[in-house]
Short mmCIF file of C-alpha atoms and ligand atoms in Angstrom, two decimals:
data_model
loop_
_atom_site.label_atom_id
_atom_site.label_comp_id
_atom_site.label_asym_id
_atom_site.label_seq_id
_atom_site.Cartn_x
_atom_site.Cartn_y
_atom_site.Cartn_z
CA MET A 263 2.17 -11.43 12.82
CA GLY A 264 3.58 -8.62 10.67
CA GLN A 265 6.69 -8.64 8.56
CA ILE A 266 9.21 -5.95 9.48
CA LEU A 267 10.26 -3.71 6.61
CA ASN A 268 13.78 -3.04 7.79
CA GLY A 269 14.83 0.28 6.29
CA LYS A 270 18.01 0.42 8.32
CA GLU A 271 19.27 -2.86 6.89
CA LEU A 272 18.22 -2.07 3.31
CA GLY A 273 19.61 1.49 3.57
CA GLN A 274 23.01 0.11 4.65
CA LYS A 275 23.01 -2.46 1.82
CA LEU A 276 22.14 0.20 -0.77
CA ASN A 277 24.75 2.57 0.66
CA LEU A 278 27.42 -0.11 0.22
CA GLU A 279 26.40 -0.73 -3.39
CA LEU A 280 26.48 3.02 -4.06
CA LYS A 281 29.89 3.34 -2.39
CA ARG A 282 31.32 0.79 -4.86
CA LYS A 283 29.84 2.63 -7.87
CA ILE A 284 31.12 6.00 -6.63
CA SER A 285 34.61 4.63 -6.05
CA LEU A 286 34.78 3.18 -9.58
CA ILE A 287 33.56 6.35 -11.32
CA SER A 288 35.60 8.74 -9.14
CA LYS A 289 38.77 6.78 -9.92
CA LYS A 290 38.02 6.79 -13.64
CA THR A 291 37.13 10.49 -13.87
CA GLY A 292 39.25 11.94 -11.06
CA ILE A 293 36.13 13.82 -9.90
CA LYS A 294 34.29 13.06 -6.65
CA PRO A 295 30.60 13.86 -6.17
CA LYS A 296 30.02 16.82 -3.86
CA LEU A 297 26.92 17.82 -1.89
CA ALA A 298 26.44 21.31 -0.44
CA GLY A 299 24.10 21.76 2.52
CA ILE A 300 22.82 25.25 3.29
CA LEU A 301 21.84 25.82 6.90
CA VAL A 302 20.29 29.16 7.84
CA GLY A 303 20.40 29.84 11.58
CA ASN A 304 21.06 27.17 14.20
CA ASN A 305 17.91 25.11 14.65
CA PRO A 306 19.25 22.06 16.59
CA ALA A 307 17.08 19.53 14.68
CA SER A 308 18.23 20.94 11.33
CA GLU A 309 21.86 20.89 12.51
CA LEU A 310 21.47 17.25 13.51
CA TYR A 311 19.81 16.21 10.21
CA LEU A 312 22.59 17.86 8.20
CA LYS A 313 25.24 16.26 10.40
CA ILE A 314 23.75 12.78 9.74
CA LYS A 315 23.55 13.47 5.99
CA ARG A 316 27.17 14.70 5.83
CA ARG A 317 28.45 11.79 7.94
CA THR A 318 26.79 9.29 5.57
CA CYS A 319 28.22 11.19 2.57
CA ASP A 320 31.66 10.82 4.09
CA GLU A 321 31.16 7.08 4.67
CA ILE A 322 30.31 6.37 1.05
CA GLY A 323 32.75 8.70 -0.76
CA ILE A 324 30.72 11.84 -1.42
CA ASP A 325 32.43 15.11 -0.44
CA SER A 326 30.22 17.55 1.40
CA ILE A 327 30.36 21.17 2.45
CA LEU A 328 28.24 23.06 4.92
CA VAL A 329 27.28 26.64 4.18
CA ASN A 330 26.14 27.95 7.56
CA LEU A 331 24.46 31.34 7.29
CA LYS A 332 23.22 33.76 9.94
CA LYS A 333 19.56 33.57 10.98
CA ASP A 334 19.01 37.21 9.96
CA ILE A 335 20.60 36.92 6.50
CA ARG A 336 18.89 39.11 3.89
CA LYS A 337 16.91 37.57 1.05
CA GLU A 338 19.31 38.81 -1.66
CA ALA A 339 22.35 37.49 0.24
CA LEU A 340 20.81 34.01 0.50
CA LEU A 341 19.88 34.05 -3.20
CA ASP A 342 23.52 35.03 -3.96
CA GLU A 343 24.84 32.12 -1.87
CA ILE A 344 22.61 29.70 -3.81
CA GLU A 345 23.78 31.20 -7.12
CA LYS A 346 27.44 30.75 -6.09
CA LEU A 347 26.80 27.05 -5.49
CA ASN A 348 24.89 26.78 -8.79
CA GLU A 349 27.94 28.15 -10.59
CA ASP A 350 30.51 26.09 -8.68
CA LYS A 351 31.30 23.17 -11.01
CA SER A 352 32.74 21.09 -8.15
CA VAL A 353 29.30 21.04 -6.42
CA HIS A 354 26.80 18.56 -7.90
CA GLY A 355 23.98 18.63 -5.34
CA ILE A 356 22.48 21.41 -3.20
CA ILE A 357 20.11 21.05 -0.26
CA LEU A 358 18.52 23.95 1.53
CA GLN A 359 17.73 22.60 4.99
CA LEU A 360 14.11 23.35 5.88
CA PRO A 361 12.34 24.84 7.72
CA LEU A 362 13.94 28.26 7.28
CA PRO A 363 13.88 30.76 10.18
CA LYS A 364 10.53 32.53 10.66
CA ALA A 365 11.38 35.73 8.75
CA LEU A 366 12.52 33.83 5.63
CA LYS A 367 9.96 31.00 5.73
CA PRO A 368 7.38 32.74 3.48
CA LEU A 369 10.10 33.02 0.80
CA THR A 370 10.97 29.29 0.82
CA LYS A 371 9.51 28.73 -2.67
CA GLU A 372 11.66 31.52 -4.13
CA PHE A 373 14.86 30.05 -2.66
CA ILE A 374 14.01 26.53 -3.87
CA GLU A 375 13.35 27.90 -7.36
CA LYS A 376 16.80 29.54 -7.32
CA ILE A 377 18.54 26.15 -6.95
CA SER A 378 19.60 24.77 -10.35
CA PRO A 379 17.16 21.94 -11.24
CA LEU A 380 20.24 19.87 -12.15
CA LYS A 381 21.56 20.18 -8.57
CA ASP A 382 18.15 19.95 -6.84
CA VAL A 383 18.76 16.68 -4.97
CA ASP A 384 15.73 17.21 -2.69
CA GLY A 385 13.56 17.11 -5.82
CA LEU A 386 11.63 20.25 -4.86
CA HIS A 387 12.32 22.51 -7.87
CA PRO A 388 9.18 23.09 -10.01
CA ILE A 389 10.93 21.55 -13.04
CA ASN A 390 11.59 18.31 -11.20
CA ARG A 391 8.12 18.36 -9.66
CA GLY A 392 6.66 18.87 -13.14
CA LYS A 393 8.65 15.93 -14.52
CA LEU A 394 7.18 13.71 -11.81
CA PHE A 395 3.70 14.69 -13.05
CA ASP A 396 4.80 12.81 -16.18
CA TYR A 397 6.04 9.88 -14.03
CA ASN A 398 9.72 10.85 -14.49
CA GLU A 399 11.48 10.00 -11.20
CA ASP A 400 15.03 11.23 -11.96
CA LEU A 401 15.17 13.77 -9.12
CA VAL A 402 12.24 13.33 -6.76
CA PRO A 403 12.02 13.81 -2.98
CA CYS A 404 14.00 11.24 -1.04
CA THR A 405 11.35 10.05 1.44
CA PRO A 406 8.80 8.87 -1.16
CA LYS A 407 11.66 7.34 -3.15
CA GLY A 408 12.67 5.45 -0.01
CA ILE A 409 9.10 4.30 0.62
CA ILE A 410 8.73 2.86 -2.89
CA ALA A 411 12.17 1.20 -2.77
CA LEU A 412 11.32 -0.46 0.55
CA LEU A 413 7.96 -1.76 -0.73
CA GLU A 414 9.59 -3.08 -3.91
CA TYR A 415 12.51 -4.70 -2.08
CA TYR A 416 10.09 -6.68 0.12
CA ASN A 417 7.93 -7.59 -2.93
CA ILE A 418 4.88 -5.84 -1.54
CA GLU A 419 2.30 -5.72 -4.32
CA ILE A 420 1.36 -2.11 -5.17
CA LYS A 421 -0.64 -2.67 -8.38
CA GLY A 422 -4.38 -2.67 -7.73
CA LYS A 423 -3.97 -1.90 -4.02
CA HIS A 424 -5.69 0.92 -2.22
CA ALA A 425 -2.98 3.20 -0.81
CA VAL A 426 -4.02 5.79 1.76
CA ILE A 427 -1.54 8.59 2.52
CA ILE A 428 -2.08 10.82 5.54
CA ASN A 429 0.03 13.82 4.53
CA ARG A 430 -0.12 16.23 1.61
CA SER A 431 3.24 17.99 1.92
CA ASN A 432 5.61 18.67 -1.01
CA LEU A 433 8.21 16.43 0.62
CA VAL A 434 6.10 13.36 1.27
CA GLY A 435 2.43 13.06 0.27
CA LYS A 436 2.23 14.97 -3.02
CA PRO A 437 5.15 13.25 -4.80
CA LEU A 438 4.10 9.88 -3.40
CA ILE A 439 0.70 10.18 -5.14
CA PHE A 440 2.38 10.08 -8.56
CA MET A 441 4.85 7.36 -7.63
CA LEU A 442 2.03 5.10 -6.43
CA LEU A 443 -0.20 5.95 -9.40
CA LYS A 444 2.68 5.09 -11.75
CA ARG A 445 2.70 1.63 -10.13
CA ASN A 446 -1.07 1.30 -10.58
CA ALA A 447 -2.24 1.75 -7.01
CA THR A 448 -5.52 3.52 -6.25
CA VAL A 449 -4.55 6.48 -4.09
CA THR A 450 -6.43 8.38 -1.41
CA ILE A 451 -4.72 11.38 0.17
CA CYS A 452 -5.85 12.66 3.59
CA HIS A 453 -5.05 15.78 5.63
CA THR A 454 -6.39 17.84 8.52
CA SER A 455 -9.60 18.80 6.65
CA THR A 456 -10.44 15.22 5.64
CA SER A 457 -13.89 14.23 6.92
CA ASP A 458 -14.20 10.85 8.55
CA LEU A 459 -10.47 10.10 8.38
CA GLU A 460 -11.04 6.82 10.25
CA SER A 461 -13.16 5.36 7.42
CA HIS A 462 -10.32 6.04 4.95
CA ILE A 463 -7.72 4.48 7.24
CA LYS A 464 -9.87 1.37 7.63
CA LYS A 465 -9.99 0.86 3.83
CA ALA A 466 -6.21 1.03 3.29
CA ASP A 467 -4.25 -1.93 1.91
CA ILE A 468 -1.14 0.27 2.15
CA LEU A 469 -1.21 3.02 4.76
CA VAL A 470 1.42 5.78 4.76
CA VAL A 471 1.29 7.99 7.85
CA ALA A 472 3.40 11.16 8.10
CA ILE A 473 1.82 13.54 10.57
CA GLY A 474 4.25 13.66 13.50
CA GLN A 475 1.74 12.51 16.14
CA PRO A 476 2.96 9.56 18.24
CA ASP A 477 0.58 6.57 18.65
CA PHE A 478 -1.95 8.07 16.22
CA ILE A 479 -2.52 4.72 14.48
CA THR A 480 -3.78 1.98 16.78
CA LYS A 481 -5.03 -1.58 16.21
CA ASP A 482 -8.73 -0.67 16.29
CA LYS A 483 -8.29 1.80 13.37
CA ILE A 484 -6.69 -0.52 10.78
CA LYS A 485 -7.76 -3.32 8.46
CA GLU A 486 -6.32 -6.82 9.06
CA GLY A 487 -3.23 -7.41 6.88
CA VAL A 488 -2.56 -3.74 6.01
CA VAL A 489 0.99 -2.70 5.10
CA ILE A 490 1.96 0.31 7.21
CA ILE A 491 4.69 2.80 6.36
CA ASP A 492 5.33 4.95 9.42
CA VAL A 493 7.08 8.14 8.29
CA GLY A 494 6.24 10.50 11.14
CA THR A 495 8.87 11.27 13.74
CA SER A 496 8.47 12.90 17.14
CA ARG A 497 10.70 13.07 20.20
CA VAL A 498 9.09 11.60 23.30
CA ASN A 499 11.12 11.51 26.53
CA GLY A 500 14.33 11.84 24.52
CA LYS A 501 13.42 8.97 22.17
CA THR A 502 12.31 9.01 18.52
CA ARG A 503 8.74 7.76 17.99
CA GLY A 504 6.68 7.21 14.88
CA ASP A 505 2.98 7.87 14.27
CA VAL A 506 2.02 4.22 14.82
CA LYS A 507 1.61 2.36 18.11
CA PHE A 508 3.90 -0.38 16.84
CA GLU A 509 3.49 -3.00 19.57
CA ASP A 510 -0.32 -2.58 19.50
CA VAL A 511 -0.76 -3.06 15.72
CA PHE A 512 2.03 -5.58 15.07
CA ASP A 513 -0.04 -8.79 15.19
CA LYS A 514 -2.74 -7.32 12.90
CA VAL A 515 -0.60 -5.89 10.08
CA GLY A 516 0.76 -7.65 7.00
CA ALA A 517 3.99 -5.65 7.16
CA ILE A 518 5.25 -2.54 8.93
CA THR A 519 8.25 -0.23 9.12
CA PRO A 520 9.74 0.25 12.57
CA SER A 521 10.40 3.79 13.73
CA PRO A 522 13.27 4.52 14.11
CA GLY A 523 14.97 2.15 11.65
CA GLY A 524 12.39 2.36 8.85
CA ILE A 525 12.01 5.30 6.51
CA GLY A 526 14.73 7.55 8.03
CA PRO A 527 17.75 5.55 6.71
CA MET A 528 16.00 5.06 3.33
CA THR A 529 15.51 8.83 3.06
CA VAL A 530 19.21 9.47 3.75
CA HIS A 531 20.19 6.81 1.19
CA PHE A 532 18.10 8.41 -1.55
CA LEU A 533 19.65 11.81 -0.87
CA LEU A 534 23.01 10.19 -1.66
CA GLN A 535 21.51 8.36 -4.64
CA ASN A 536 20.07 11.64 -5.98
CA THR A 537 23.45 13.33 -5.48
CA PHE A 538 25.12 10.52 -7.41
CA TYR A 539 22.54 10.86 -10.19
CA ALA A 540 23.09 14.64 -10.37
CA TYR A 541 26.88 14.14 -10.40
CA GLN A 542 26.76 11.60 -13.22
CA ASN A 543 24.52 13.91 -15.21
CA GLN A 544 26.79 16.93 -14.73
CA ILE A 545 30.15 15.28 -15.39
CA LYS A 546 28.78 14.14 -18.77
CA MET A 547 28.19 17.78 -19.74
N1 NAP B 1659 11.78 9.65 8.57
C1 NAP B 1659 12.06 10.56 7.64
O1 NAP B 1659 13.04 10.50 6.93
C2 NAP B 1659 11.11 11.68 7.46
C3 NAP B 1659 11.15 12.44 6.29
C4 NAP B 1659 10.20 13.46 6.11
C5 NAP B 1659 9.29 13.71 7.11
N2 NAP B 1659 9.32 12.97 8.25
C6 NAP B 1659 8.33 13.20 9.32
O2 NAP B 1659 7.03 13.09 8.74
C7 NAP B 1659 6.16 14.01 9.37
C8 NAP B 1659 5.59 14.93 8.31
O3 NAP B 1659 6.62 15.69 7.72
P1 NAP B 1659 6.28 16.88 6.69
O4 NAP B 1659 7.52 17.62 6.42
O5 NAP B 1659 5.51 16.32 5.55
O6 NAP B 1659 5.32 17.77 7.63
P2 NAP B 1659 4.18 18.81 7.29
O7 NAP B 1659 4.56 19.62 6.11
O8 NAP B 1659 3.83 19.48 8.57
O9 NAP B 1659 2.93 17.89 6.84
C9 NAP B 1659 2.17 17.16 7.74
C10 NAP B 1659 0.96 16.65 7.00
O10 NAP B 1659 0.19 15.84 7.87
C11 NAP B 1659 -1.17 16.31 7.89
N3 NAP B 1659 -1.70 16.12 9.24
C12 NAP B 1659 -1.15 16.55 10.40
N4 NAP B 1659 -1.92 16.15 11.46
C13 NAP B 1659 -2.96 15.46 10.93
C14 NAP B 1659 -4.10 14.83 11.48
N5 NAP B 1659 -4.31 14.79 12.81
N6 NAP B 1659 -4.96 14.23 10.65
C15 NAP B 1659 -4.77 14.25 9.30
N7 NAP B 1659 -3.71 14.84 8.71
C16 NAP B 1659 -2.82 15.44 9.52
C17 NAP B 1659 -1.10 17.78 7.51
O11 NAP B 1659 -2.34 18.19 6.97
P3 NAP B 1659 -2.56 19.69 6.42
O12 NAP B 1659 -1.91 19.73 5.08
O13 NAP B 1659 -4.04 19.84 6.35
O14 NAP B 1659 -1.91 20.61 7.42
C18 NAP B 1659 0.03 17.76 6.48
O15 NAP B 1659 -0.44 17.41 5.20
C19 NAP B 1659 6.99 14.72 10.44
O16 NAP B 1659 6.82 14.03 11.66
C20 NAP B 1659 8.42 14.56 9.96
O17 NAP B 1659 9.36 14.59 11.01
C21 NAP B 1659 10.20 11.95 8.44
#
């Protein structure tokens, strides 16, 4: 029977600890951390994600602002908006909610590169990505940070284990490679062109799935005792589902994250943690 890696519970505990630290430092300095979220257009999922992030900011003492821009905003105007936030000393963290509308999507990299690396709390700026190459985890993407924190909290051994990641995105799979390597795992990364994906899945001691396909991982595909981190999210009949058929695999796994209630709350926590880190760094300057 598998152990449940309860990200909701741990996320709440870490949020409380962070709230205490923020309150102490804000009182001492008279400055509160502030996060700015840029939303281009009105994609309902993006609106919801930003709403959750801002609500949690509010709960733990981080100020937040929403910069809501029109779907057809010109490239230069969006770059100017980012620059304004870079220059605003009261703003310590900036997130550009992705994906951008179709017309701007091919320019995503350019917008990310415009965000000051000091305020890049999503950890996507090339400077922060480069630092991770050297195992520096100061500002790295929040989902992999949440995955590692959850594994470490539950004392799941990473060293010497074979970790298989199904995802190679900038937000999840790529940064996670370095974070697992740093902790001495052997890492295999899979994607849509991977041949014989099933043989890789079967060899995993730690399996991270982030593809957004409900019930993709079933009991017959996994090794006995595997630790599964289910990152993927999809909406099925109005409910959030992960990539793993939870009830099917549960008695075969060593440990597993539920979905919802696993990686989502850990991701939100590490956005706040990154904002706090960026704030501390900037108020020292
Ligand atoms: N819970 C959270 O906080 C959280 C945070 C981040 C993401 N997510 C979820 O995680 C999922 C991935 O997010 P993302 O932003 O990384 O998405 P993404 O950029 O679309 O990446 C998906 C990755 O999965 C791979 N993939 C898709 N279908 C596959 C298949 N059948 N077999 C093997 N590989 C497959 C893709 O391969 P290619 O590279 O070859 O296309 C790609 O690397 C989504 O469901 C998202 O909602 C959840």
